[in-house]
Short mmCIF file of C-alpha atoms and ligand atoms in Angstrom, two decimals:
data_model
loop_
_atom_site.label_atom_id
_atom_site.label_comp_id
_atom_site.label_asym_id
_atom_site.label_seq_id
_atom_site.Cartn_x
_atom_site.Cartn_y
_atom_site.Cartn_z
CA UNK A 1 0.01 0.02 -0.01
CA UNK A 2 1.24 3.47 -0.80
CA UNK A 3 0.81 6.35 1.65
CA UNK A 4 -0.88 9.54 0.57
CA UNK A 5 0.75 12.60 2.20
CA UNK A 6 -1.10 14.47 4.97
CA UNK A 7 -4.26 12.53 4.27
CA UNK A 8 -5.17 14.89 1.47
CA UNK A 9 -8.64 14.25 0.06
CA UNK A 10 -8.38 13.15 -3.56
CA UNK A 11 -11.66 11.59 -4.64
CA UNK A 12 -15.31 12.54 -4.64
CA UNK A 13 -16.93 10.59 -1.73
CA UNK A 14 -18.55 7.30 -2.69
CA UNK A 15 -21.98 8.49 -1.35
CA UNK A 16 -21.89 11.32 -3.90
CA UNK A 17 -21.09 8.90 -6.72
CA UNK A 18 -23.92 6.63 -5.57
CA UNK A 19 -26.29 9.62 -5.61
CA UNK A 20 -25.33 10.26 -9.25
CA UNK A 21 -26.06 6.61 -10.12
CA UNK A 22 -29.50 7.04 -8.54
CA UNK A 23 -30.11 10.19 -10.61
CA UNK A 24 -29.09 8.28 -13.71
CA UNK A 25 -31.57 5.50 -12.95
CA UNK A 26 -34.35 8.05 -12.25
CA UNK A 27 -33.68 9.89 -15.48
CA UNK A 28 -33.73 6.62 -17.37
CA UNK A 29 -37.19 5.75 -15.96
CA UNK A 30 -38.56 9.24 -16.73
CA UNK A 31 -37.32 9.07 -20.30
CA UNK A 32 -38.83 5.64 -20.69
CA UNK A 33 -42.17 6.76 -19.21
CA UNK A 34 -42.23 9.68 -21.67
CA UNK A 35 -41.81 7.45 -24.68
CA UNK A 36 -41.55 3.73 -24.18
CA UNK A 37 -41.54 2.88 -27.87
CA UNK A 38 -38.34 4.77 -28.78
CA UNK A 39 -34.98 4.99 -27.11
CA UNK A 40 -33.82 8.60 -26.77
CA UNK A 41 -30.83 9.63 -28.91
CA UNK A 42 -27.81 11.60 -27.72
CA UNK A 43 -25.22 13.49 -29.73
CA UNK A 44 -21.79 14.30 -28.23
CA UNK A 45 -19.36 16.64 -29.97
CA UNK A 46 -15.86 17.14 -28.63
CA UNK A 47 -13.44 20.05 -29.17
CA UNK A 48 -9.90 20.29 -27.86
CA UNK A 49 -7.30 18.02 -26.37
CA UNK A 50 -7.10 14.46 -25.09
CA UNK A 51 -8.45 15.56 -21.70
CA UNK A 52 -11.67 16.56 -23.41
CA UNK A 53 -11.76 13.42 -25.60
CA UNK A 54 -11.40 11.37 -22.42
CA UNK A 55 -14.07 13.41 -20.61
CA UNK A 56 -16.41 12.87 -23.52
CA UNK A 57 -16.01 9.07 -23.13
CA UNK A 58 -17.35 9.56 -19.59
CA UNK A 59 -20.17 11.80 -20.85
CA UNK A 60 -21.18 9.05 -23.30
CA UNK A 61 -20.94 6.44 -20.52
CA UNK A 62 -23.23 8.46 -18.23
CA UNK A 63 -25.71 9.13 -21.05
CA UNK A 64 -25.87 5.45 -21.87
CA UNK A 65 -26.55 4.74 -18.15
CA UNK A 66 -29.47 7.15 -18.49
CA UNK A 67 -30.92 5.10 -21.35
CA UNK A 68 -29.63 7.18 -24.28
CA UNK A 69 -28.36 5.64 -27.50
CA UNK A 70 -25.55 7.58 -29.19
CA UNK A 71 -26.05 9.13 -32.61
CA UNK A 72 -23.64 10.86 -35.01
CA UNK A 73 -26.41 13.08 -36.38
CA UNK A 74 -27.26 16.13 -34.32
CA UNK A 75 -30.55 16.67 -36.25
CA UNK A 76 -32.04 13.46 -34.91
CA UNK A 77 -30.78 13.88 -31.34
CA UNK A 78 -33.04 14.35 -28.35
CA UNK A 79 -30.03 15.47 -26.33
CA UNK A 80 -26.97 17.27 -27.74
CA UNK A 81 -23.89 18.16 -25.75
CA UNK A 82 -20.84 20.10 -26.87
CA UNK A 83 -17.66 19.60 -24.87
CA UNK A 84 -15.78 22.84 -25.48
CA UNK A 85 -12.15 24.04 -25.58
CA UNK A 86 -10.82 27.47 -24.55
CA UNK A 87 -7.15 27.17 -25.54
CA UNK A 88 -7.28 29.70 -28.41
CA UNK A 89 -9.78 32.17 -29.79
CA UNK A 90 -10.16 30.03 -32.88
CA UNK A 91 -11.35 27.06 -30.78
CA UNK A 92 -13.94 29.26 -29.08
CA UNK A 93 -15.15 30.72 -32.40
CA UNK A 94 -15.70 27.21 -33.75
CA UNK A 95 -17.79 26.38 -30.69
CA UNK A 96 -19.93 29.50 -31.00
CA UNK A 97 -20.45 28.75 -34.70
CA UNK A 98 -21.64 25.27 -33.86
CA UNK A 99 -23.95 26.43 -31.06
CA UNK A 100 -25.43 29.14 -33.28
CA UNK A 101 -26.27 26.52 -35.91
CA UNK A 102 -28.40 24.69 -33.28
CA UNK A 103 -30.87 27.54 -32.86
CA UNK A 104 -33.11 26.74 -35.83
CA UNK A 105 -33.00 23.08 -34.84
CA UNK A 106 -34.15 23.87 -31.31
CA UNK A 107 -36.95 26.07 -32.75
CA UNK A 108 -38.12 23.15 -34.85
CA UNK A 109 -37.74 20.67 -32.01
CA UNK A 110 -38.44 22.52 -28.74
CA UNK A 111 -38.24 19.25 -26.81
CA UNK A 112 -34.61 18.87 -27.74
CA UNK A 113 -32.23 19.36 -24.79
CA UNK A 114 -28.95 21.23 -25.38
CA UNK A 115 -25.98 21.21 -23.03
CA UNK A 116 -22.54 22.84 -23.12
CA UNK A 117 -19.63 21.75 -20.95
CA UNK A 118 -15.84 21.77 -20.93
CA UNK A 119 -13.20 24.44 -20.50
CA UNK A 120 -14.99 27.38 -22.11
CA UNK A 121 -17.83 26.95 -19.62
CA UNK A 122 -15.52 27.56 -16.71
CA UNK A 123 -15.10 31.19 -17.82
CA UNK A 124 -17.53 33.75 -16.52
CA UNK A 125 -17.51 36.04 -19.59
CA UNK A 126 -18.38 33.09 -21.82
CA UNK A 127 -21.25 31.96 -19.62
CA UNK A 128 -22.60 35.55 -19.57
CA UNK A 129 -22.49 35.58 -23.37
CA UNK A 130 -24.39 32.30 -23.50
CA UNK A 131 -27.05 33.52 -21.07
CA UNK A 132 -27.48 36.65 -23.18
CA UNK A 133 -27.19 35.46 -26.75
CA UNK A 134 -27.76 31.71 -26.66
CA UNK A 135 -30.62 31.37 -24.18
CA UNK A 136 -31.92 28.27 -25.99
CA UNK A 137 -29.10 26.33 -24.32
CA UNK A 138 -30.66 24.36 -21.43
CA UNK A 139 -27.62 23.37 -19.39
CA UNK A 140 -24.12 24.74 -18.87
CA UNK A 141 -21.46 23.19 -16.61
CA UNK A 142 -17.67 23.22 -16.22
CA UNK A 143 -15.14 20.34 -16.19
CA UNK A 144 -14.93 20.09 -12.40
CA UNK A 145 -18.46 18.79 -12.03
CA UNK A 146 -18.64 16.48 -15.03
CA UNK A 147 -19.66 13.51 -12.85
CA UNK A 148 -22.84 15.39 -11.85
CA UNK A 149 -24.30 15.21 -15.35
CA UNK A 150 -27.06 12.77 -14.23
CA UNK A 151 -28.15 15.18 -11.44
CA UNK A 152 -28.02 18.25 -13.73
CA UNK A 153 -29.99 16.51 -16.44
CA UNK A 154 -32.57 15.19 -14.02
CA UNK A 155 -33.22 18.53 -12.35
CA UNK A 156 -33.05 20.59 -15.54
CA UNK A 157 -35.57 18.22 -17.17
CA UNK A 158 -37.94 18.48 -14.24
CA UNK A 159 -37.62 22.16 -13.64
CA UNK A 160 -37.70 23.02 -17.30
CA UNK A 161 -35.48 25.93 -16.55
CA UNK A 162 -32.01 26.82 -17.89
CA UNK A 163 -29.27 25.78 -15.55
CA UNK A 164 -25.76 27.25 -15.27
CA UNK A 165 -23.40 25.24 -13.03
CA UNK A 166 -20.11 27.06 -12.81
CA UNK A 167 -18.37 25.75 -9.76
CA UNK A 168 -15.46 27.81 -8.59
CA UNK A 169 -13.98 24.88 -6.72
CA UNK A 170 -11.19 22.86 -8.12
CA UNK A 171 -13.17 19.74 -7.52
CA UNK A 172 -12.04 16.32 -6.49
CA UNK A 173 -11.43 13.40 -8.81
CA UNK A 174 -14.55 11.36 -9.54
CA UNK A 175 -13.65 7.69 -9.61
CA UNK A 176 -16.03 5.07 -10.97
CA UNK A 177 -17.83 7.18 -13.62
CA UNK A 178 -19.01 4.84 -16.38
CA UNK A 179 -16.91 5.29 -19.51
CA UNK A 180 -17.92 4.42 -23.05
CA UNK A 181 -14.59 3.90 -24.77
CA UNK A 182 -14.40 4.99 -28.39
CA UNK A 183 -11.98 2.21 -29.27
CA UNK A 184 -11.64 -1.45 -28.28
CA UNK A 185 -7.85 -1.46 -28.59
CA UNK A 186 -6.63 2.15 -27.89
CA UNK A 187 -7.39 3.59 -24.48
CA UNK A 188 -7.01 6.96 -22.82
CA UNK A 189 -6.05 6.67 -19.17
CA UNK A 190 -6.16 9.96 -17.24
CA UNK A 191 -3.58 10.03 -14.47
CA UNK A 192 -3.72 13.68 -13.41
CA UNK A 193 -5.89 16.74 -13.95
CA UNK A 194 -5.20 20.47 -13.97
CA UNK A 195 -1.95 22.40 -14.07
CA UNK A 196 0.05 24.50 -11.59
CA UNK A 197 2.58 25.93 -14.03
CA UNK A 198 0.79 29.14 -14.96
CA UNK A 199 2.55 29.72 -18.27
CA UNK A 200 1.69 33.34 -18.92
CA UNK A 201 -0.27 32.69 -22.17
CA UNK A 202 -2.25 29.70 -20.97
CA UNK A 203 -5.84 29.48 -19.85
CA UNK A 204 -5.62 25.87 -18.63
CA UNK A 205 -4.83 26.50 -14.93
CA UNK A 206 -7.84 28.86 -14.74
CA UNK A 207 -10.30 26.46 -16.31
CA UNK A 208 -8.93 23.06 -15.29
CA UNK A 209 -7.72 24.17 -11.85
CA UNK A 210 -4.83 23.11 -9.69
CA UNK A 211 -2.90 19.96 -10.38
CA UNK A 212 -4.31 16.83 -8.85
CA UNK A 213 -3.21 13.23 -9.38
CA UNK A 214 -5.35 10.14 -9.32
CA UNK A 215 -4.49 7.61 -6.70
CA UNK A 216 -1.77 5.19 -7.76
CA UNK A 217 -3.98 2.17 -6.97
CA UNK A 218 -6.84 3.56 -9.05
CA UNK A 219 -4.58 4.16 -12.07
CA UNK A 220 -3.00 0.69 -11.76
CA UNK A 221 -6.36 -1.02 -11.38
CA UNK A 222 -7.62 0.67 -14.57
CA UNK A 223 -4.39 -0.17 -16.45
CA UNK A 224 -4.60 -3.86 -15.44
CA UNK A 225 -8.27 -3.96 -16.46
CA UNK A 226 -7.46 -2.45 -19.90
CA UNK A 227 -4.72 -4.98 -20.52
CA UNK A 228 -7.02 -7.81 -19.45
CA UNK A 229 -9.65 -6.55 -21.91
CA UNK A 230 -7.05 -6.80 -24.70
CA UNK A 231 -6.20 -3.08 -25.13
CA UNK A 232 -3.00 -2.77 -27.20
CA UNK A 233 -2.15 0.85 -26.58
CA UNK A 234 -2.67 2.82 -23.37
CA UNK A 235 -2.04 6.57 -23.47
CA UNK A 236 -1.53 8.16 -20.01
CA UNK A 237 -2.98 11.59 -20.15
CA UNK A 238 -2.78 14.81 -18.13
CA UNK A 239 -1.90 18.46 -18.69
CA UNK A 240 1.50 17.85 -17.11
CA UNK A 241 2.00 14.09 -16.65
CA UNK A 242 5.63 14.49 -15.48
CA UNK A 243 4.45 15.92 -12.18
CA UNK A 244 2.25 12.91 -11.39
CA UNK A 245 2.11 12.25 -7.65
CA UNK A 246 3.76 15.53 -6.68
CA UNK A 247 2.67 16.79 -3.25
CA UNK A 248 0.78 13.53 -2.81
CA UNK A 249 3.19 10.68 -2.49
CA UNK A 250 6.68 10.56 -1.02
CA UNK A 251 7.68 7.46 -2.97
CA UNK A 252 5.66 7.56 -6.21
CA UNK A 253 6.32 9.78 -9.20
CA UNK A 254 5.68 9.51 -12.95
CA UNK A 255 8.76 7.31 -13.47
CA UNK A 256 7.52 4.89 -10.85
CA UNK A 257 4.09 4.84 -12.45
CA UNK A 258 5.61 4.08 -15.86
CA UNK A 259 7.72 1.28 -14.45
CA UNK A 260 4.67 -0.23 -12.67
CA UNK A 261 2.44 -0.16 -15.75
CA UNK A 262 5.34 -1.48 -17.86
CA UNK A 263 5.51 -4.48 -15.47
CA UNK A 264 1.96 -5.55 -16.25
CA UNK A 265 2.14 -8.69 -18.30
CA UNK A 266 0.83 -8.44 -21.84
CA UNK A 267 1.53 -7.18 -25.34
CA UNK A 268 0.74 -3.45 -25.24
CA UNK A 269 2.35 -0.08 -25.80
CA UNK A 270 2.39 2.80 -23.31
CA UNK A 271 2.23 6.39 -24.51
CA UNK A 272 1.92 9.59 -22.53
CA UNK A 273 0.92 13.17 -23.16
CA UNK A 274 1.76 15.98 -22.31
CA UNK A 275 5.12 16.58 -20.76
CA UNK A 276 6.63 19.87 -19.62
CA UNK A 277 10.44 20.35 -19.93
CA UNK A 278 10.39 21.96 -16.46
CA UNK A 279 9.49 18.64 -14.84
CA UNK A 280 11.13 16.30 -17.34
CA UNK A 281 14.15 14.75 -15.63
CA UNK A 282 16.99 12.58 -16.90
CA UNK A 283 15.56 9.90 -14.52
CA UNK A 284 12.32 9.92 -16.53
CA UNK A 285 14.24 9.59 -19.79
CA UNK A 286 16.24 6.67 -18.30
CA UNK A 287 12.93 5.09 -17.29
CA UNK A 288 11.53 5.52 -20.79
CA UNK A 289 14.66 3.91 -22.20
CA UNK A 290 14.51 0.98 -19.76
CA UNK A 291 10.77 0.22 -20.16
CA UNK A 292 10.31 -1.91 -23.28
CA UNK A 293 6.56 -1.20 -23.47
CA UNK A 294 6.97 2.60 -23.40
CA UNK A 295 6.84 4.08 -26.91
CA UNK A 296 10.03 5.79 -27.88
CA UNK A 297 8.18 9.00 -28.56
CA UNK A 298 8.52 12.15 -26.50
CA UNK A 299 6.15 15.07 -27.01
CA UNK A 300 7.98 17.86 -25.20
CA UNK A 301 6.65 21.36 -26.04
CA UNK A 302 9.37 24.02 -26.03
CA UNK A 303 7.14 26.95 -27.14
CA UNK A 304 10.06 29.34 -27.94
CA UNK A 305 13.81 29.07 -28.62
CA UNK A 306 14.55 32.45 -27.04
CA UNK A 307 15.41 32.83 -23.38
CA UNK A 308 13.81 36.27 -22.92
CA UNK A 309 10.55 34.99 -24.41
CA UNK A 310 10.69 31.77 -22.40
CA UNK A 311 11.04 33.86 -19.25
CA UNK A 312 8.12 36.08 -20.25
CA UNK A 313 6.14 32.91 -20.87
CA UNK A 314 7.04 31.76 -17.34
CA UNK A 315 8.18 28.39 -18.67
CA UNK A 316 10.80 27.74 -16.01
CA UNK A 317 13.63 26.47 -18.28
CA UNK A 318 16.06 27.95 -20.79
CA UNK A 319 16.85 27.07 -24.39
CA UNK A 320 20.09 25.48 -23.11
CA UNK A 321 18.19 23.34 -20.55
CA UNK A 322 15.88 22.11 -23.29
CA UNK A 323 18.66 21.25 -25.71
CA UNK A 324 20.57 19.44 -22.94
CA UNK A 325 17.46 17.35 -22.08
CA UNK A 326 16.88 16.37 -25.71
CA UNK A 327 20.54 15.51 -26.26
CA UNK A 328 20.43 13.31 -23.19
CA UNK A 329 17.21 11.71 -24.46
CA UNK A 330 18.80 10.87 -27.81
CA UNK A 331 21.85 9.48 -26.01
CA UNK A 332 19.77 7.00 -24.00
CA UNK A 333 17.22 6.38 -26.81
CA UNK A 334 18.95 6.74 -30.23
CA UNK A 335 15.77 5.94 -32.12
CA UNK A 336 13.64 8.41 -30.18
CA UNK A 337 11.08 10.51 -32.03
CA UNK A 338 10.64 14.00 -30.57
CA UNK A 339 7.65 16.23 -31.29
CA UNK A 340 6.83 19.61 -29.86
CA UNK A 341 4.50 22.60 -29.65
CA UNK A 342 5.60 26.17 -30.59
CA UNK A 343 3.93 29.53 -30.26
CA UNK A 344 4.69 32.24 -32.79
CA UNK A 345 4.00 35.92 -32.13
CA UNK A 346 4.04 35.94 -28.29
CA UNK A 347 3.57 39.60 -27.15
CA UNK A 348 6.81 41.54 -27.68
CA UNK A 349 8.61 38.73 -29.61
CA UNK A 350 10.97 40.40 -32.09
CA UNK A 351 12.01 38.89 -35.40
CA UNK A 352 15.49 38.19 -33.95
CA UNK A 353 13.93 36.36 -31.04
CA UNK A 354 11.77 34.36 -33.42
CA UNK A 355 14.99 33.39 -35.29
CA UNK A 356 16.09 31.60 -32.10
CA UNK A 357 12.98 29.42 -32.46
CA UNK A 358 13.98 28.66 -36.08
CA UNK A 359 17.53 27.76 -35.03
CA UNK A 360 16.28 25.47 -32.23
CA UNK A 361 14.02 23.67 -34.75
CA UNK A 362 17.00 23.26 -37.15
CA UNK A 363 19.18 21.93 -34.33
CA UNK A 364 16.77 19.38 -32.82
CA UNK A 365 15.13 18.22 -36.08
CA UNK A 366 11.73 17.28 -34.62
CA UNK A 367 9.64 14.52 -36.21
CA UNK A 368 6.73 16.94 -36.24
CA UNK A 369 5.73 20.26 -34.72
CA UNK A 370 2.38 21.67 -33.66
CA UNK A 371 2.65 25.34 -34.46
CA UNK A 372 0.30 28.01 -33.13
CA UNK A 373 -0.05 31.78 -33.53
CA UNK A 374 -0.35 33.37 -30.12
CA UNK A 375 -3.95 34.02 -29.04
CA UNK A 376 -4.66 36.35 -26.08
CA UNK A 377 -6.75 34.63 -23.41
CA UNK A 378 -8.73 36.81 -20.97
CA UNK A 379 -7.42 36.60 -17.43
CA UNK A 380 -3.96 35.37 -18.29
CA UNK A 381 -0.77 37.38 -17.58
CA UNK A 382 0.23 37.61 -21.24
CA UNK A 383 -3.13 39.15 -22.22
CA UNK A 384 -2.01 42.36 -20.52
CA UNK A 385 1.41 42.48 -22.20
CA UNK A 386 2.14 44.98 -24.96
CA UNK A 387 1.75 43.36 -28.38
CA UNK A 388 2.87 45.61 -31.29
CA UNK A 389 3.33 43.06 -34.06
CA UNK A 390 0.82 42.98 -36.92
CA UNK A 391 -1.17 39.89 -37.75
CA UNK A 392 0.48 39.77 -41.21
CA UNK A 393 3.93 39.72 -39.66
CA UNK A 394 2.91 36.87 -37.34
CA UNK A 395 1.42 34.90 -40.21
CA UNK A 396 4.59 35.41 -42.26
CA UNK A 397 6.77 34.10 -39.38
CA UNK A 398 4.40 31.19 -38.93
CA UNK A 399 4.79 30.31 -42.58
CA UNK A 400 8.57 30.57 -42.31
CA UNK A 401 8.52 28.12 -39.42
CA UNK A 402 6.14 25.60 -41.00
CA UNK A 403 8.15 25.65 -44.26
CA UNK A 404 11.34 24.92 -42.32
CA UNK A 405 9.67 22.06 -40.42
CA UNK A 406 8.23 20.63 -43.65
CA UNK A 407 11.75 20.18 -45.05
CA UNK A 408 12.94 18.52 -41.83
CA UNK A 409 9.89 16.21 -41.73
CA UNK A 410 10.47 15.27 -45.40
CA UNK A 411 14.08 14.26 -44.68
CA UNK A 412 13.00 12.35 -41.55
CA UNK A 413 10.30 10.32 -43.30
CA UNK A 414 12.60 9.70 -46.32
CA UNK A 415 15.19 8.20 -43.97
CA UNK A 416 12.55 5.64 -42.83
CA UNK A 417 12.17 4.06 -46.28
CA UNK A 418 13.44 0.44 -46.36
CA UNK A 419 12.96 0.03 -42.58
CA UNK A 420 10.36 -2.10 -40.89
CA UNK A 421 8.14 -0.80 -38.07
CA UNK A 422 5.69 -2.50 -35.76
CA UNK A 423 2.41 -0.76 -36.21
CA UNK A 424 -1.00 -1.01 -34.53
CA UNK A 425 -3.68 -1.13 -37.27
CA UNK A 426 -6.09 1.64 -36.29
CA UNK A 427 -8.59 2.18 -39.08
CA UNK A 428 -9.26 2.00 -42.78
CA UNK A 429 -7.97 5.16 -44.45
CA UNK A 430 -11.09 5.43 -46.70
CA UNK A 431 -14.12 3.12 -46.64
CA UNK A 432 -13.60 0.21 -49.02
CA UNK A 433 -10.00 1.15 -49.89
CA UNK A 434 -8.37 -1.97 -48.48
CA UNK A 435 -5.71 0.37 -46.99
CA UNK A 436 -5.25 0.56 -43.26
CA UNK A 437 -3.71 3.37 -41.24
CA UNK A 438 -1.59 3.09 -38.14
CA UNK A 439 1.30 4.91 -36.46
CA UNK A 440 4.90 3.99 -35.75
CA UNK A 441 6.03 4.09 -32.14
CA UNK A 442 7.43 7.54 -32.98
CA UNK A 443 3.91 8.67 -33.98
CA UNK A 444 4.41 8.89 -37.78
CA UNK A 445 1.30 7.87 -39.72
CA UNK A 446 1.73 4.89 -42.03
CA UNK A 447 -0.62 3.44 -44.59
CA UNK A 448 -0.47 -0.11 -45.92
CA UNK A 449 -2.75 -2.60 -47.68
CA UNK A 450 -4.29 -5.12 -45.21
CA UNK A 451 -7.59 -6.77 -44.47
CA UNK A 452 -10.07 -5.04 -42.15
CA UNK A 453 -9.83 -7.98 -39.74
CA UNK A 454 -6.38 -6.77 -38.76
CA UNK A 455 -7.75 -3.56 -37.20
CA UNK A 456 -6.64 -3.70 -33.57
CA UNK A 457 -3.69 -6.01 -34.32
CA UNK A 458 0.00 -5.23 -34.42
CA UNK A 459 1.60 -5.79 -37.87
CA UNK A 460 5.15 -5.32 -39.08
CA UNK A 461 5.20 -2.87 -41.99
CA UNK A 462 8.09 -2.30 -44.40
CA UNK A 463 8.21 1.34 -45.49
CA UNK A 464 8.30 1.61 -49.28
CA UNK A 465 7.54 5.29 -49.84
CA UNK A 466 7.65 8.54 -47.88
CA UNK A 467 5.54 11.65 -48.20
CA UNK A 468 6.18 14.73 -46.03
CA UNK A 469 3.98 13.64 -43.11
CA UNK A 470 3.01 10.06 -43.88
CA UNK A 471 4.66 6.84 -44.87
CA UNK A 472 3.39 4.11 -47.23
CA UNK A 473 4.35 0.49 -46.77
CA UNK A 474 3.57 -3.19 -47.06
CA UNK A 475 2.96 -5.66 -44.25
CA UNK A 476 5.66 -8.31 -43.77
CA UNK A 477 5.70 -11.60 -41.80
CA UNK A 478 2.11 -11.31 -40.73
CA UNK A 479 -0.23 -14.09 -39.82
N1 5AD B 501 -2.08 30.94 -27.82
C1 5AD B 501 -1.52 30.11 -28.73
N2 5AD B 501 -1.18 28.85 -28.47
C2 5AD B 501 -1.39 28.41 -27.23
N3 5AD B 501 -1.15 27.21 -26.65
C3 5AD B 501 -1.59 27.26 -25.38
N4 5AD B 501 -2.12 28.46 -25.07
C4 5AD B 501 -2.00 29.21 -26.24
C5 5AD B 501 -2.31 30.54 -26.59
N5 5AD B 501 -2.85 31.37 -25.68
C6 5AD B 501 -0.52 26.11 -27.34
C7 5AD B 501 0.77 25.68 -26.67
C8 5AD B 501 0.36 24.41 -25.99
C9 5AD B 501 -0.64 23.84 -26.96
C10 5AD B 501 -1.53 22.80 -26.40
O1 5AD B 501 -1.36 24.98 -27.32
O2 5AD B 501 1.76 25.48 -27.63
O3 5AD B 501 1.51 23.52 -25.82
FE1 SF4 B 502 -8.67 23.01 -24.56
FE2 SF4 B 502 -6.83 23.18 -22.67
FE3 SF4 B 502 -9.29 22.53 -22.01
FE4 SF4 B 502 -7.78 20.79 -23.33
S1 SF4 B 502 -7.42 21.59 -21.25
S2 SF4 B 502 -9.89 21.27 -23.77
S3 SF4 B 502 -6.61 22.18 -24.70
S4 SF4 B 502 -8.55 24.46 -22.88
#
């Protein structure tokens, strides 16, 4: 047994979870009484990162407990929920566009129930806007109270009144929420929630709250269950997985967790997302190298290659720290694939400072990069910083960066031709094509001809051709 420090309270009490199960059962019977001849349909749309994708699996699980059947068509849904993202303005605009499009549908079908949840709904100014301009939305709630969906739905249905549930608390972790997994072979396994890093541009700590880790036993139990069910890939998720267990356990950290999951018997791959260079230690890289089930892929966002900008971003490391870490990682894992996130156009970033980002990209030679133009987020420190650069200038720098990375990616994929990779068959690339898609351990997409029955299996694929971002190949030595 592991000891939790200072007896800190981690999970929502079991009585509360039991209450939610009762609400789910009540809602199910009400829906059945209303129309016994037809099962109600629910539509779930997810925006944003893996945390939201994982939360949506729980939303689907709870809805199914309430008697709903899932549909992909919003027009036929009796209940529609949008799980929103607040990371950039563009993400919010997309959400508003989607909600706006529901208005005529709701007018045509007044019985339809519309809910909004996720990170955007944790922001007061957004909720005010919804109250004012989107009053046809029945229910609004933030990510901290996701497990209360059965209660919210039950009361909102009975009261027939709009409900806005914006808890200011950080919340506890709700264990035991039913989850409807999107895949039978790839699983998301949340290990921690929230973030304490307060990068000056980032909204996450404000909407997802302080860092909190799931109990080691709870994570291990879920990992063992997934392996027993035949899952072939388990992705450990959290805003900052490297700080798993911090302030909670004296003897358990992320490395220990990786080692423990790696020790579960079975043929499966472990991935994790996202890491912060501030908390990424050589010990973690040694652990990655030593654990044969851990994918040799590191997604380590560096955001900027310039030390002044990194400081203004409150990242807590320098360009030199970052390079040293990556050099060490390549030393202990020569075949490692490194990917990263970069922000272009942070307030006050000069062209010379941006050139330091270009030179870092040239030096590290990432497998791929997720590049973003800075977007001011209300309430963050950076939103108050002076920003004199024009949008055109930012777009031009963005293009310079993506063009550089394209060349690097092309060289990287070209160097993979003639090599064989073990790949998990994930899906057919187009219906009826006879071509399946998977990813190498390093997270490069690869397409190859194979029968549909192989979806969910590992196959060895010889790379025969390389495009900039994807590989083409043929299966070898397969059953
Ligand atoms: N503007 C632009 N990009 C951002 N990111 C986070 N916040 C912002 C913002 N305000 C990017 C970072 C992060 C990724 C998930 O999104 O690069 O790593
Ligand atoms: Fe978007 Fe961040 Fe929330 Fe994920 S945690 S959904 S990226 S705002």
